[in-house]
Amino acid sequence: MSIKFSPDHEWINAADAAAAVVGITVHAQDALGDVVFVDLPAVGTTFAKGDVAGVVESVKAAADVYAPVSGEIVEVNEALRDDPSLANSDPLASGWFFKVRLSNPTELDGLLDATGYDALLQSL
C-alpha cells in the first residue's frame, strides 16, 4: 500500500497491517517552519478519525495533529520527541509521529492518494 494523505496534512503508511505509521506532510512542516516541540499521544490511547492526537509547535505557530484513521496508538517516535527537527528534515521517514492499529481499515479508502493530495495543495 502506498502512502495516503488527509486533508489536514497528515500522511499514513499502512504497509504494515499491524501498525500504520502516521506523520505530518512536507507541506505541513514547510508551513510550520522549524519544529521545536512535539506532543505525542500516549501508547494505548484510542482515537476516532479526525480526533486531535498530538500537537506540533514551531517557531511560527502551534498546530494540532489529527488522527487520519480510527485506532489505538501502539508506538510513538521517541526519537522525534528528543529531536523535533526530524519533522522538518525527514517528515516522511524518520520524522514519523506515531503508529496506530487500525480499528476500521476501510477509513483508508476515504483518504487522498498522492495525486489527490497534490490537487488539494494546488487549490489552497
mmCIF file of N, CA and C in Angstrom:
data_model
loop_
_atom_site.group_PDB
_atom_site.id
_atom_site.type_symbol
_atom_site.label_atom_id
_atom_site.label_comp_id
_atom_site.label_asym_id
_atom_site.label_seq_id
_atom_site.Cartn_x
_atom_site.Cartn_y
_atom_site.Cartn_z
ATOM 1 N N MET A 1 0.851 -1.195 0.000
ATOM 2 C CA MET A 1 0.000 0.000 0.000
ATOM 3 C C MET A 1 0.880 1.236 0.000
ATOM 4 N N SER A 2 0.482 2.209 -0.744
ATOM 5 C CA SER A 2 1.229 3.452 -0.795
ATOM 6 C C SER A 2 0.776 4.370 0.334
ATOM 7 N N ILE A 3 1.468 5.473 0.443
ATOM 8 C CA ILE A 3 1.118 6.459 1.459
ATOM 9 C C ILE A 3 -0.170 7.165 1.051
ATOM 10 N N LYS A 4 -1.024 7.388 2.030
ATOM 11 C CA LYS A 4 -2.261 8.160 1.846
ATOM 12 C C LYS A 4 -2.121 9.459 2.638
ATOM 13 N N PHE A 5 -2.954 10.432 2.295
ATOM 14 C CA PHE A 5 -2.865 11.756 2.912
ATOM 15 C C PHE A 5 -4.240 12.210 3.378
ATOM 16 N N SER A 6 -4.256 12.963 4.475
ATOM 17 C CA SER A 6 -5.509 13.553 4.948
ATOM 18 C C SER A 6 -5.567 15.009 4.488
ATOM 19 N N PRO A 7 -6.765 15.560 4.391
ATOM 20 C CA PRO A 7 -6.884 16.979 4.052
ATOM 21 C C PRO A 7 -6.285 17.885 5.136
ATOM 22 N N ASP A 8 -6.032 17.314 6.323
ATOM 23 C CA ASP A 8 -5.427 18.075 7.431
ATOM 24 C C ASP A 8 -3.908 17.999 7.417
ATOM 25 N N HIS A 9 -3.338 17.410 6.363
ATOM 26 C CA HIS A 9 -1.891 17.373 6.122
ATOM 27 C C HIS A 9 -1.135 16.379 6.998
ATOM 28 N N GLU A 10 -1.796 15.242 7.269
ATOM 29 C CA GLU A 10 -1.107 14.096 7.843
ATOM 30 C C GLU A 10 -0.951 13.054 6.746
ATOM 31 N N TRP A 11 0.076 12.222 6.876
ATOM 32 C CA TRP A 11 0.238 11.077 5.975
ATOM 33 C C TRP A 11 0.131 9.807 6.796
ATOM 34 N N ILE A 12 -0.232 8.727 6.138
ATOM 35 C CA ILE A 12 -0.313 7.426 6.797
ATOM 36 C C ILE A 12 0.181 6.363 5.829
ATOM 37 N N ASN A 13 1.009 5.485 6.337
ATOM 38 C CA ASN A 13 1.514 4.361 5.559
ATOM 39 C C ASN A 13 1.050 3.089 6.264
ATOM 40 N N ALA A 14 0.105 2.393 5.642
ATOM 41 C CA ALA A 14 -0.471 1.189 6.238
ATOM 42 C C ALA A 14 0.111 -0.078 5.625
ATOM 43 N N ALA A 15 1.362 -0.022 5.185
ATOM 44 C CA ALA A 15 2.012 -1.197 4.600
ATOM 45 C C ALA A 15 2.102 -2.337 5.614
ATOM 46 N N ASP A 16 2.297 -1.996 6.887
ATOM 47 C CA ASP A 16 2.337 -2.990 7.963
ATOM 48 C C ASP A 16 0.930 -3.095 8.544
ATOM 49 N N ALA A 17 0.263 -4.208 8.312
ATOM 50 C CA ALA A 17 -1.125 -4.367 8.740
ATOM 51 C C ALA A 17 -1.284 -4.251 10.256
ATOM 52 N N ALA A 18 -0.239 -4.543 11.009
ATOM 53 C CA ALA A 18 -0.335 -4.491 12.468
ATOM 54 C C ALA A 18 -0.278 -3.066 13.004
ATOM 55 N N ALA A 19 0.413 -2.168 12.304
ATOM 56 C CA ALA A 19 0.590 -0.813 12.813
ATOM 57 C C ALA A 19 0.914 0.143 11.673
ATOM 58 N N ALA A 20 -0.030 1.004 11.342
ATOM 59 C CA ALA A 20 0.180 2.018 10.307
ATOM 60 C C ALA A 20 0.964 3.183 10.905
ATOM 61 N N VAL A 21 1.865 3.733 10.108
ATOM 62 C CA VAL A 21 2.725 4.833 10.554
ATOM 63 C C VAL A 21 2.101 6.157 10.117
ATOM 64 N N VAL A 22 2.101 7.152 11.040
ATOM 65 C CA VAL A 22 1.478 8.453 10.779
ATOM 66 C C VAL A 22 2.488 9.562 11.044
ATOM 67 N N GLY A 23 2.453 10.585 10.196
ATOM 68 C CA GLY A 23 3.285 11.768 10.387
ATOM 69 C C GLY A 23 2.649 12.966 9.717
ATOM 70 N N ILE A 24 3.360 14.090 9.717
ATOM 71 C CA ILE A 24 2.867 15.280 9.032
ATOM 72 C C ILE A 24 3.527 15.367 7.659
ATOM 73 N N THR A 25 2.855 16.013 6.735
ATOM 74 C CA THR A 25 3.337 16.094 5.364
ATOM 75 C C THR A 25 4.448 17.129 5.211
ATOM 76 N N VAL A 26 5.108 17.066 4.084
ATOM 77 C CA VAL A 26 6.128 18.056 3.740
ATOM 78 C C VAL A 26 5.495 19.446 3.718
ATOM 79 N N HIS A 27 4.291 19.544 3.158
ATOM 80 C CA HIS A 27 3.589 20.836 3.131
ATOM 81 C C HIS A 27 3.375 21.364 4.549
ATOM 82 N N ALA A 28 2.940 20.505 5.456
ATOM 83 C CA ALA A 28 2.681 20.937 6.835
ATOM 84 C C ALA A 28 3.946 21.443 7.497
ATOM 85 N N GLN A 29 5.042 20.712 7.353
ATOM 86 C CA GLN A 29 6.263 21.154 8.019
ATOM 87 C C GLN A 29 6.812 22.418 7.363
ATOM 88 N N ASP A 30 6.619 22.573 6.045
ATOM 89 C CA ASP A 30 7.022 23.820 5.375
ATOM 90 C C ASP A 30 6.241 25.006 5.922
ATOM 91 N N ALA A 31 4.938 24.815 6.106
ATOM 92 C CA ALA A 31 4.079 25.890 6.600
ATOM 93 C C ALA A 31 4.412 26.255 8.049
ATOM 94 N N LEU A 32 4.781 25.254 8.826
ATOM 95 C CA LEU A 32 5.096 25.499 10.236
ATOM 96 C C LEU A 32 6.455 26.162 10.431
ATOM 97 N N GLY A 33 7.395 25.825 9.611
ATOM 98 C CA GLY A 33 8.766 26.295 9.837
ATOM 99 C C GLY A 33 9.481 25.345 10.774
ATOM 100 N N ASP A 34 10.500 25.835 11.458
ATOM 101 C CA ASP A 34 11.335 24.994 12.315
ATOM 102 C C ASP A 34 10.549 24.442 13.498
ATOM 103 N N VAL A 35 10.350 23.122 13.509
ATOM 104 C CA VAL A 35 9.625 22.458 14.592
ATOM 105 C C VAL A 35 10.530 22.392 15.819
ATOM 106 N N VAL A 36 9.991 22.832 16.965
ATOM 107 C CA VAL A 36 10.774 22.880 18.197
ATOM 108 C C VAL A 36 10.222 21.984 19.301
ATOM 109 N N PHE A 37 8.982 21.479 19.134
ATOM 110 C CA PHE A 37 8.371 20.644 20.174
ATOM 111 C C PHE A 37 7.266 19.807 19.552
ATOM 112 N N VAL A 38 7.142 18.567 20.003
ATOM 113 C CA VAL A 38 6.009 17.718 19.626
ATOM 114 C C VAL A 38 5.403 17.119 20.884
ATOM 115 N N ASP A 39 4.098 17.095 20.928
ATOM 116 C CA ASP A 39 3.358 16.434 21.999
ATOM 117 C C ASP A 39 2.732 15.201 21.374
ATOM 118 N N LEU A 40 3.277 14.045 21.715
ATOM 119 C CA LEU A 40 2.825 12.788 21.125
ATOM 120 C C LEU A 40 1.796 12.114 22.020
ATOM 121 N N PRO A 41 0.890 11.339 21.443
ATOM 122 C CA PRO A 41 -0.125 10.653 22.245
ATOM 123 C C PRO A 41 0.495 9.528 23.068
ATOM 124 N N ALA A 42 -0.213 9.129 24.107
ATOM 125 C CA ALA A 42 0.247 8.015 24.934
ATOM 126 C C ALA A 42 -0.071 6.689 24.248
ATOM 127 N N VAL A 43 0.854 5.758 24.334
ATOM 128 C CA VAL A 43 0.608 4.408 23.823
ATOM 129 C C VAL A 43 -0.602 3.834 24.555
ATOM 130 N N GLY A 44 -1.492 3.203 23.812
ATOM 131 C CA GLY A 44 -2.707 2.629 24.382
ATOM 132 C C GLY A 44 -3.923 3.525 24.238
ATOM 133 N N THR A 45 -3.705 4.794 23.900
ATOM 134 C CA THR A 45 -4.814 5.721 23.689
ATOM 135 C C THR A 45 -5.521 5.367 22.390
ATOM 136 N N THR A 46 -6.844 5.462 22.391
ATOM 137 C CA THR A 46 -7.596 5.242 21.167
ATOM 138 C C THR A 46 -8.175 6.565 20.677
ATOM 139 N N PHE A 47 -8.222 6.697 19.359
ATOM 140 C CA PHE A 47 -8.739 7.903 18.732
ATOM 141 C C PHE A 47 -9.718 7.529 17.640
ATOM 142 N N ALA A 48 -10.697 8.386 17.446
ATOM 143 C CA ALA A 48 -11.565 8.280 16.279
ATOM 144 C C ALA A 48 -10.945 9.118 15.169
ATOM 145 N N LYS A 49 -11.249 8.777 13.947
ATOM 146 C CA LYS A 49 -10.754 9.540 12.804
ATOM 147 C C LYS A 49 -11.123 11.010 13.002
ATOM 148 N N GLY A 50 -10.134 11.886 12.856
ATOM 149 C CA GLY A 50 -10.349 13.323 12.992
ATOM 150 C C GLY A 50 -10.092 13.875 14.379
ATOM 151 N N ASP A 51 -9.922 13.000 15.379
ATOM 152 C CA ASP A 51 -9.592 13.478 16.723
ATOM 153 C C ASP A 51 -8.188 14.077 16.760
ATOM 154 N N VAL A 52 -7.975 15.034 17.654
ATOM 155 C CA VAL A 52 -6.630 15.573 17.867
ATOM 156 C C VAL A 52 -5.811 14.500 18.576
ATOM 157 N N ALA A 53 -4.708 14.103 17.956
ATOM 158 C CA ALA A 53 -3.870 13.036 18.502
ATOM 159 C C ALA A 53 -2.527 13.559 19.002
ATOM 160 N N GLY A 54 -2.236 14.811 18.749
ATOM 161 C CA GLY A 54 -0.970 15.381 19.190
ATOM 162 C C GLY A 54 -0.893 16.843 18.792
ATOM 163 N N VAL A 55 0.236 17.447 19.130
ATOM 164 C CA VAL A 55 0.472 18.856 18.813
ATOM 165 C C VAL A 55 1.903 18.993 18.336
ATOM 166 N N VAL A 56 2.090 19.855 17.359
ATOM 167 C CA VAL A 56 3.425 20.178 16.882
ATOM 168 C C VAL A 56 3.585 21.696 17.014
ATOM 169 N N GLU A 57 4.702 22.115 17.599
ATOM 170 C CA GLU A 57 4.964 23.541 17.773
ATOM 171 C C GLU A 57 6.226 23.908 17.021
ATOM 172 N N SER A 58 6.167 25.083 16.413
ATOM 173 C CA SER A 58 7.326 25.581 15.680
ATOM 174 C C SER A 58 7.631 26.997 16.141
ATOM 175 N N VAL A 59 8.639 27.580 15.533
ATOM 176 C CA VAL A 59 8.976 28.962 15.866
ATOM 177 C C VAL A 59 7.877 29.902 15.389
ATOM 178 N N LYS A 60 7.038 29.462 14.442
ATOM 179 C CA LYS A 60 5.963 30.300 13.901
ATOM 180 C C LYS A 60 4.622 30.093 14.586
ATOM 181 N N ALA A 61 4.292 28.829 14.887
ATOM 182 C CA ALA A 61 2.927 28.517 15.320
ATOM 183 C C ALA A 61 2.866 27.143 15.966
ATOM 184 N N ALA A 62 1.701 26.855 16.523
ATOM 185 C CA ALA A 62 1.401 25.505 17.013
ATOM 186 C C ALA A 62 0.246 24.969 16.181
ATOM 187 N N ALA A 63 0.254 23.672 15.947
ATOM 188 C CA ALA A 63 -0.813 23.055 15.156
ATOM 189 C C ALA A 63 -1.158 21.697 15.733
ATOM 190 N N ASP A 64 -2.429 21.360 15.643
ATOM 191 C CA ASP A 64 -2.874 20.042 16.063
ATOM 192 C C ASP A 64 -2.488 19.013 15.011
ATOM 193 N N VAL A 65 -2.239 17.807 15.478
ATOM 194 C CA VAL A 65 -2.023 16.659 14.598
ATOM 195 C C VAL A 65 -3.257 15.782 14.784
ATOM 196 N N TYR A 66 -3.947 15.513 13.684
ATOM 197 C CA TYR A 66 -5.201 14.768 13.730
ATOM 198 C C TYR A 66 -4.980 13.307 13.369
ATOM 199 N N ALA A 67 -5.774 12.450 13.969
ATOM 200 C CA ALA A 67 -5.747 11.031 13.621
ATOM 201 C C ALA A 67 -6.401 10.864 12.256
ATOM 202 N N PRO A 68 -5.664 10.395 11.251
ATOM 203 C CA PRO A 68 -6.265 10.233 9.931
ATOM 204 C C PRO A 68 -7.207 9.033 9.842
ATOM 205 N N VAL A 69 -7.115 8.143 10.822
ATOM 206 C CA VAL A 69 -7.973 6.962 10.908
ATOM 207 C C VAL A 69 -8.257 6.672 12.376
ATOM 208 N N SER A 70 -9.252 5.857 12.620
ATOM 209 C CA SER A 70 -9.563 5.423 13.983
ATOM 210 C C SER A 70 -8.652 4.269 14.372
ATOM 211 N N GLY A 71 -8.280 4.231 15.646
ATOM 212 C CA GLY A 71 -7.471 3.115 16.112
ATOM 213 C C GLY A 71 -6.787 3.400 17.434
ATOM 214 N N GLU A 72 -5.912 2.458 17.798
ATOM 215 C CA GLU A 72 -5.179 2.525 19.062
ATOM 216 C C GLU A 72 -3.706 2.809 18.785
ATOM 217 N N ILE A 73 -3.151 3.741 19.536
ATOM 218 C CA ILE A 73 -1.728 4.066 19.408
ATOM 219 C C ILE A 73 -0.927 2.899 19.989
ATOM 220 N N VAL A 74 -0.029 2.348 19.166
ATOM 221 C CA VAL A 74 0.769 1.205 19.610
ATOM 222 C C VAL A 74 2.241 1.570 19.794
ATOM 223 N N GLU A 75 2.653 2.716 19.255
ATOM 224 C CA GLU A 75 4.044 3.153 19.410
ATOM 225 C C GLU A 75 4.123 4.634 19.068
ATOM 226 N N VAL A 76 5.020 5.349 19.752
ATOM 227 C CA VAL A 76 5.314 6.738 19.393
ATOM 228 C C VAL A 76 6.800 6.846 19.061
ATOM 229 N N ASN A 77 7.147 7.871 18.324
ATOM 230 C CA ASN A 77 8.520 8.075 17.882
ATOM 231 C C ASN A 77 9.285 8.866 18.952
ATOM 232 N N GLU A 78 9.936 8.142 19.845
ATOM 233 C CA GLU A 78 10.693 8.799 20.918
ATOM 234 C C GLU A 78 11.851 9.632 20.360
ATOM 235 N N ALA A 79 12.413 9.219 19.223
ATOM 236 C CA ALA A 79 13.485 10.000 18.605
ATOM 237 C C ALA A 79 12.969 11.380 18.203
ATOM 238 N N LEU A 80 11.712 11.465 17.764
ATOM 239 C CA LEU A 80 11.117 12.746 17.402
ATOM 240 C C LEU A 80 10.901 13.610 18.636
ATOM 241 N N ARG A 81 10.510 12.976 19.725
ATOM 242 C CA ARG A 81 10.334 13.725 20.980
ATOM 243 C C ARG A 81 11.673 14.336 21.408
ATOM 244 N N ASP A 82 12.748 13.555 21.241
ATOM 245 C CA ASP A 82 14.090 14.031 21.612
ATOM 246 C C ASP A 82 14.642 15.044 20.626
ATOM 247 N N ASP A 83 14.272 14.922 19.343
ATOM 248 C CA ASP A 83 14.789 15.801 18.292
ATOM 249 C C ASP A 83 13.649 16.185 17.351
ATOM 250 N N PRO A 84 12.813 17.172 17.753
ATOM 251 C CA PRO A 84 11.655 17.557 16.944
ATOM 252 C C PRO A 84 12.012 18.018 15.528
ATOM 253 N N SER A 85 13.255 18.403 15.309
ATOM 254 C CA SER A 85 13.644 18.864 13.968
ATOM 255 C C SER A 85 13.565 17.744 12.929
ATOM 256 N N LEU A 86 13.448 16.484 13.361
ATOM 257 C CA LEU A 86 13.258 15.380 12.417
ATOM 258 C C LEU A 86 11.981 15.573 11.595
ATOM 259 N N ALA A 87 10.995 16.265 12.180
ATOM 260 C CA ALA A 87 9.759 16.543 11.444
ATOM 261 C C ALA A 87 10.029 17.445 10.245
ATOM 262 N N ASN A 88 11.088 18.252 10.311
ATOM 263 C CA ASN A 88 11.475 19.116 9.189
ATOM 264 C C ASN A 88 12.437 18.408 8.242
ATOM 265 N N SER A 89 13.427 17.756 8.793
ATOM 266 C CA SER A 89 14.491 17.203 7.955
ATOM 267 C C SER A 89 14.079 15.923 7.233
ATOM 268 N N ASP A 90 13.142 15.163 7.802
ATOM 269 C CA ASP A 90 12.753 13.886 7.200
ATOM 270 C C ASP A 90 11.296 13.557 7.556
ATOM 271 N N PRO A 91 10.344 14.413 7.135
ATOM 272 C CA PRO A 91 8.957 14.253 7.592
ATOM 273 C C PRO A 91 8.279 12.960 7.142
ATOM 274 N N LEU A 92 8.729 12.364 6.036
ATOM 275 C CA LEU A 92 8.073 11.157 5.533
ATOM 276 C C LEU A 92 8.790 9.868 5.930
ATOM 277 N N ALA A 93 9.782 9.975 6.796
ATOM 278 C CA ALA A 93 10.503 8.766 7.226
ATOM 279 C C ALA A 93 10.827 8.873 8.723
ATOM 280 N N SER A 94 12.029 9.291 9.076
ATOM 281 C CA SER A 94 12.418 9.293 10.496
ATOM 282 C C SER A 94 11.655 10.324 11.330
ATOM 283 N N GLY A 95 10.927 11.232 10.679
ATOM 284 C CA GLY A 95 10.129 12.225 11.402
ATOM 285 C C GLY A 95 8.692 11.798 11.648
ATOM 286 N N TRP A 96 8.406 10.480 11.548
ATOM 287 C CA TRP A 96 7.048 9.986 11.823
ATOM 288 C C TRP A 96 6.649 10.288 13.267
ATOM 289 N N PHE A 97 5.345 10.353 13.532
ATOM 290 C CA PHE A 97 4.843 10.718 14.860
ATOM 291 C C PHE A 97 4.423 9.512 15.695
ATOM 292 N N PHE A 98 3.554 8.666 15.140
ATOM 293 C CA PHE A 98 3.071 7.516 15.914
ATOM 294 C C PHE A 98 2.635 6.398 14.986
ATOM 295 N N LYS A 99 2.462 5.218 15.586
ATOM 296 C CA LYS A 99 1.923 4.061 14.873
ATOM 297 C C LYS A 99 0.573 3.727 15.493
ATOM 298 N N VAL A 100 -0.357 3.366 14.630
ATOM 299 C CA VAL A 100 -1.724 3.110 15.067
ATOM 300 C C VAL A 100 -2.199 1.766 14.524
ATOM 301 N N ARG A 101 -2.864 1.004 15.395
ATOM 302 C CA ARG A 101 -3.537 -0.224 14.971
ATOM 303 C C ARG A 101 -4.931 0.188 14.516
ATOM 304 N N LEU A 102 -5.212 -0.005 13.246
ATOM 305 C CA LEU A 102 -6.468 0.450 12.665
ATOM 306 C C LEU A 102 -7.656 -0.318 13.229
ATOM 307 N N SER A 103 -8.684 0.417 13.645
ATOM 308 C CA SER A 103 -9.902 -0.251 14.086
ATOM 309 C C SER A 103 -10.908 -0.359 12.939
ATOM 310 N N ASN A 104 -10.724 0.441 11.886
ATOM 311 C CA ASN A 104 -11.619 0.390 10.729
ATOM 312 C C ASN A 104 -10.787 0.644 9.469
ATOM 313 N N PRO A 105 -10.144 -0.399 8.931
ATOM 314 C CA PRO A 105 -9.262 -0.224 7.771
ATOM 315 C C PRO A 105 -9.939 0.409 6.554
ATOM 316 N N THR A 106 -11.254 0.325 6.448
ATOM 317 C CA THR A 106 -11.926 0.935 5.297
ATOM 318 C C THR A 106 -11.824 2.457 5.318
ATOM 319 N N GLU A 107 -11.480 3.053 6.464
ATOM 320 C CA GLU A 107 -11.297 4.508 6.516
ATOM 321 C C GLU A 107 -10.149 4.966 5.609
ATOM 322 N N LEU A 108 -9.215 4.073 5.329
ATOM 323 C CA LEU A 108 -8.116 4.420 4.414
ATOM 324 C C LEU A 108 -8.647 4.791 3.036
ATOM 325 N N ASP A 109 -9.767 4.196 2.652
ATOM 326 C CA ASP A 109 -10.348 4.460 1.336
ATOM 327 C C ASP A 109 -10.796 5.911 1.181
ATOM 328 N N GLY A 110 -11.078 6.584 2.291
ATOM 329 C CA GLY A 110 -11.533 7.970 2.247
ATOM 330 C C GLY A 110 -10.410 8.985 2.227
ATOM 331 N N LEU A 111 -9.163 8.514 2.290
ATOM 332 C CA LEU A 111 -8.016 9.415 2.273
ATOM 333 C C LEU A 111 -7.537 9.644 0.843
ATOM 334 N N LEU A 112 -6.682 10.620 0.679
ATOM 335 C CA LEU A 112 -6.194 11.006 -0.644
ATOM 336 C C LEU A 112 -4.939 10.239 -1.029
ATOM 337 N N ASP A 113 -4.830 9.902 -2.310
ATOM 338 C CA ASP A 113 -3.558 9.390 -2.814
ATOM 339 C C ASP A 113 -2.673 10.602 -3.128
ATOM 340 N N ALA A 114 -1.460 10.366 -3.603
ATOM 341 C CA ALA A 114 -0.520 11.462 -3.857
ATOM 342 C C ALA A 114 -1.079 12.450 -4.875
ATOM 343 N N THR A 115 -1.715 11.957 -5.910
ATOM 344 C CA THR A 115 -2.291 12.836 -6.932
ATOM 345 C C THR A 115 -3.404 13.704 -6.353
ATOM 346 N N GLY A 116 -4.260 13.103 -5.554
ATOM 347 C CA GLY A 116 -5.352 13.844 -4.922
ATOM 348 C C GLY A 116 -4.840 14.881 -3.936
ATOM 349 N N TYR A 117 -3.788 14.503 -3.196
ATOM 350 C CA TYR A 117 -3.226 15.451 -2.231
ATOM 351 C C TYR A 117 -2.565 16.617 -2.954
ATOM 352 N N ASP A 118 -1.853 16.341 -4.053
ATOM 353 C CA ASP A 118 -1.243 17.416 -4.842
ATOM 354 C C ASP A 118 -2.321 18.364 -5.376
ATOM 355 N N ALA A 119 -3.445 17.807 -5.811
ATOM 356 C CA ALA A 119 -4.553 18.645 -6.304
ATOM 357 C C ALA A 119 -5.110 19.517 -5.168
ATOM 358 N N LEU A 120 -5.211 18.947 -3.970
ATOM 359 C CA LEU A 120 -5.652 19.726 -2.817
ATOM 360 C C LEU A 120 -4.698 20.888 -2.568
ATOM 361 N N LEU A 121 -3.410 20.637 -2.594
ATOM 362 C CA LEU A 121 -2.417 21.695 -2.355
ATOM 363 C C LEU A 121 -2.527 22.794 -3.409
ATOM 364 N N GLN A 122 -2.783 22.413 -4.651
ATOM 365 C CA GLN A 122 -2.918 23.404 -5.727
ATOM 366 C C GLN A 122 -4.132 24.309 -5.513
ATOM 367 N N SER A 123 -5.134 23.794 -4.811
ATOM 368 C CA SER A 123 -6.361 24.573 -4.596
ATOM 369 C C SER A 123 -6.257 25.507 -3.395
ATOM 370 N N LEU A 124 -5.191 25.384 -2.608
ATOM 371 C CA LEU A 124 -5.058 26.227 -1.410
ATOM 372 C C LEU A 124 -4.591 27.626 -1.758
#
